[in-house]
CSV table of C-alpha atoms in Angstrom, one decimal:
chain,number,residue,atom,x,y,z
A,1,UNK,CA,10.9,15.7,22.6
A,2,UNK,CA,9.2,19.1,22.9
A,3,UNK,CA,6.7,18.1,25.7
A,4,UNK,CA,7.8,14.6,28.0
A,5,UNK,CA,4.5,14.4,29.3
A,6,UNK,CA,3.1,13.2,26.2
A,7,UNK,CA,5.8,10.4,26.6
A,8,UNK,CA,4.0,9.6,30.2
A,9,UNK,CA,0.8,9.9,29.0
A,10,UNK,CA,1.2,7.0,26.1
A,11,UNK,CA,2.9,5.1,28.1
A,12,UNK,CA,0.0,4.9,30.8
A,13,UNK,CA,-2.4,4.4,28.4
A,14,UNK,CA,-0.2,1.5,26.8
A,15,UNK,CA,-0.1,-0.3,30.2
A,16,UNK,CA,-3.9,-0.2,30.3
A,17,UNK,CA,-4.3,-1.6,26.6
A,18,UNK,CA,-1.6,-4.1,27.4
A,19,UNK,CA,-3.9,-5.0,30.7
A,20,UNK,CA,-6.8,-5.6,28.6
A,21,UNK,CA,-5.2,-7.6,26.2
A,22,UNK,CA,-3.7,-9.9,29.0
A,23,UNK,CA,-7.3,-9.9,30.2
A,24,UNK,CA,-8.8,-10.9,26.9
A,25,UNK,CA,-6.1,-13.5,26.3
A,26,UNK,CA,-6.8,-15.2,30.3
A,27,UNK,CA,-10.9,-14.8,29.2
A,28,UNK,CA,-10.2,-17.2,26.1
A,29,UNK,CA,-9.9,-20.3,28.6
A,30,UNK,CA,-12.7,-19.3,30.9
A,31,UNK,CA,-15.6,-21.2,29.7
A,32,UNK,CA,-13.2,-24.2,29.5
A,33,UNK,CA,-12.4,-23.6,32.7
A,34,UNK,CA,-15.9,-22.9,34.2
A,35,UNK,CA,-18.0,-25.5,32.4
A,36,UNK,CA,-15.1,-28.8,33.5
A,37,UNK,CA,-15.2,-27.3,37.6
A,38,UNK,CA,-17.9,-25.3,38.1
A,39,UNK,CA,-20.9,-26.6,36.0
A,40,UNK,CA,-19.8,-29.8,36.2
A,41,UNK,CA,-19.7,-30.8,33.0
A,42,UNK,CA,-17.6,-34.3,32.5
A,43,UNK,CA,-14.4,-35.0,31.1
A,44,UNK,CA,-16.3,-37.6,28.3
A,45,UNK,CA,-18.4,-34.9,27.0
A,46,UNK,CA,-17.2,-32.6,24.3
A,47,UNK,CA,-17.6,-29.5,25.0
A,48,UNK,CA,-18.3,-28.1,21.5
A,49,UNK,CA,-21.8,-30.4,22.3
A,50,UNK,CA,-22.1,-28.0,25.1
A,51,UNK,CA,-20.7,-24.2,24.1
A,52,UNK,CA,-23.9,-22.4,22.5
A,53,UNK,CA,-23.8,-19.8,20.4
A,54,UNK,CA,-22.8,-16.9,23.0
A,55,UNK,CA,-19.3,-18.8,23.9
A,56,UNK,CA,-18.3,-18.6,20.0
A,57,UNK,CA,-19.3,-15.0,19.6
A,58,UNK,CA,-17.7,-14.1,23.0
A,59,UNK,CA,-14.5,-16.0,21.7
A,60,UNK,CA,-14.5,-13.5,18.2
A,61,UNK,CA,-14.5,-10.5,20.1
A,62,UNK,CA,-11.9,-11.7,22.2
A,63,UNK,CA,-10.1,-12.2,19.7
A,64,UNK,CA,-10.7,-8.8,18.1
A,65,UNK,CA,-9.6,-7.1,21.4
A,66,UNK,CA,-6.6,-9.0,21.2
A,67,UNK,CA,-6.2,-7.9,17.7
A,68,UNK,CA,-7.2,-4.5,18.4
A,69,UNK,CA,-4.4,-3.8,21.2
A,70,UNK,CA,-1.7,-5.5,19.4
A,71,UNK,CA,-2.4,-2.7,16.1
A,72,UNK,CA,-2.5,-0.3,19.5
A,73,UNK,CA,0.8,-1.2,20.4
A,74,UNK,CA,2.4,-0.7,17.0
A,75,UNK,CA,0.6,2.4,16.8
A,76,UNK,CA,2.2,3.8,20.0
A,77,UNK,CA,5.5,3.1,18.6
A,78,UNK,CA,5.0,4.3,15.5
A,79,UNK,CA,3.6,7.7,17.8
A,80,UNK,CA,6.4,7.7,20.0
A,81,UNK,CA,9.1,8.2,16.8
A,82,UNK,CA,6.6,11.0,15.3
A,83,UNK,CA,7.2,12.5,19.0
A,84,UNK,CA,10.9,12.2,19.0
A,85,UNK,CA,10.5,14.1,15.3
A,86,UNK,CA,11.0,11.4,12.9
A,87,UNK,CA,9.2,10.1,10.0
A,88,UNK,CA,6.9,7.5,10.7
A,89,UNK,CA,4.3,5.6,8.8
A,90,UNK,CA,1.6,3.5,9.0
A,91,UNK,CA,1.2,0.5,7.2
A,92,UNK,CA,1.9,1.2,3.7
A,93,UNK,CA,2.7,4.9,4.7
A,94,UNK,CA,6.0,6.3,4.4
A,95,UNK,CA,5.2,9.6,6.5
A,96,UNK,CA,1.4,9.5,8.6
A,97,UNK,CA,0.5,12.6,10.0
A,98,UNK,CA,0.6,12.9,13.7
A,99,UNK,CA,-3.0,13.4,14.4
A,100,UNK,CA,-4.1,10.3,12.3
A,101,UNK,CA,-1.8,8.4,14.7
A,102,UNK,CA,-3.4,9.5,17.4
A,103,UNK,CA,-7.1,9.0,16.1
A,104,UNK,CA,-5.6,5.8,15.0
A,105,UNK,CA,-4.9,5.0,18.2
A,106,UNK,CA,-7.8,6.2,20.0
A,107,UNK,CA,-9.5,4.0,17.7
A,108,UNK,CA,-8.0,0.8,18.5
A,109,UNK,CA,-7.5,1.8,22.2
A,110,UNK,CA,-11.8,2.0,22.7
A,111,UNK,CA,-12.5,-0.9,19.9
A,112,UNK,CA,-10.3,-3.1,22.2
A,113,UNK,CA,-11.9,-2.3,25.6
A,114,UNK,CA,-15.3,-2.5,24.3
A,115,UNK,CA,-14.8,-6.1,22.3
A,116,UNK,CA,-13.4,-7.0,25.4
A,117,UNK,CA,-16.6,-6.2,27.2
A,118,UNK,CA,-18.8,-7.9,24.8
A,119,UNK,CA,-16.8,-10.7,25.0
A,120,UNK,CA,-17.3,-10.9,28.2
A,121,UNK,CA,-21.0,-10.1,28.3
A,122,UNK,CA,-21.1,-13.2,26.0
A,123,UNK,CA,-19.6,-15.1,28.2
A,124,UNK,CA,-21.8,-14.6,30.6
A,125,UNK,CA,-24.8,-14.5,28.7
A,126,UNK,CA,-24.1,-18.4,28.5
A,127,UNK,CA,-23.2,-18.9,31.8
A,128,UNK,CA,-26.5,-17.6,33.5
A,129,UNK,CA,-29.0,-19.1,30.4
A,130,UNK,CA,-27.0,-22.7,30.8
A,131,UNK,CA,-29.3,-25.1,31.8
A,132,UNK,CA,-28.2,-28.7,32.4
A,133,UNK,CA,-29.8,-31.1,30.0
């Protein structure tokens, strides 16, 4: 490899995707969580009768997130053997350019931070409008 500190550099931006996919993933059980201990809602009641709108939205672009930095991942390896000077594809690609690797990746790596956001926004867009009964 011509220049190691490229080899840093994706690697600190893979632990940070990695992060917010491990966030994302922990935010799926949140509103469980919340609404059974801290909005007290009971055991007997479904809570499909309860979740609006927001949770399954927020849920989505979890999802996506997840989605999103798991492509990220295989990207960076696929980056890392372009890096090292072999041929690596995308997909379907025998032999991807590096710079639509890296636009690849700088795709997925903002997609998945900001779905994580709105997931979260979501998530606490029904938390704050709940209202019991």
């Amino acid at each position: 490899m011509k220049e190691p500190w490229k080899k840093d550099t994706n690697e600190r931006y893979l632990d940070m995707v990695k992060s917010v996919v491990n966030l994302s993933s922990a935010s799926l059980l949140l509103p469980v969580f919340f609404a059974r201990n801290f909005i007290d809602i009971p055991k007997e009641t479904p809570l499909i009768s309860v979740f609006g709108c927001s949770i399954y939205i927020a849920w989505i672009l979890l999802g996506l997130s997840i989605l999103s930095g798991l492509f990220y991942q295989y990207l960076s390896a696929k980056w890392l053997r372009i890096a090292w000077g072999k041929p690596a594809g995308i997909l379907w690609s025998k032999n991807t350019p590096e710079s639509i690797v890296e636009n690849t990746m700088e795709w997925c790596l903002w997609i998945c931070v900001a779905y994580f956001m709105l997931g979260i926004g979501a998530t606490l867009y029904f938390f704050i409008s709940y209202s019991v009964g």
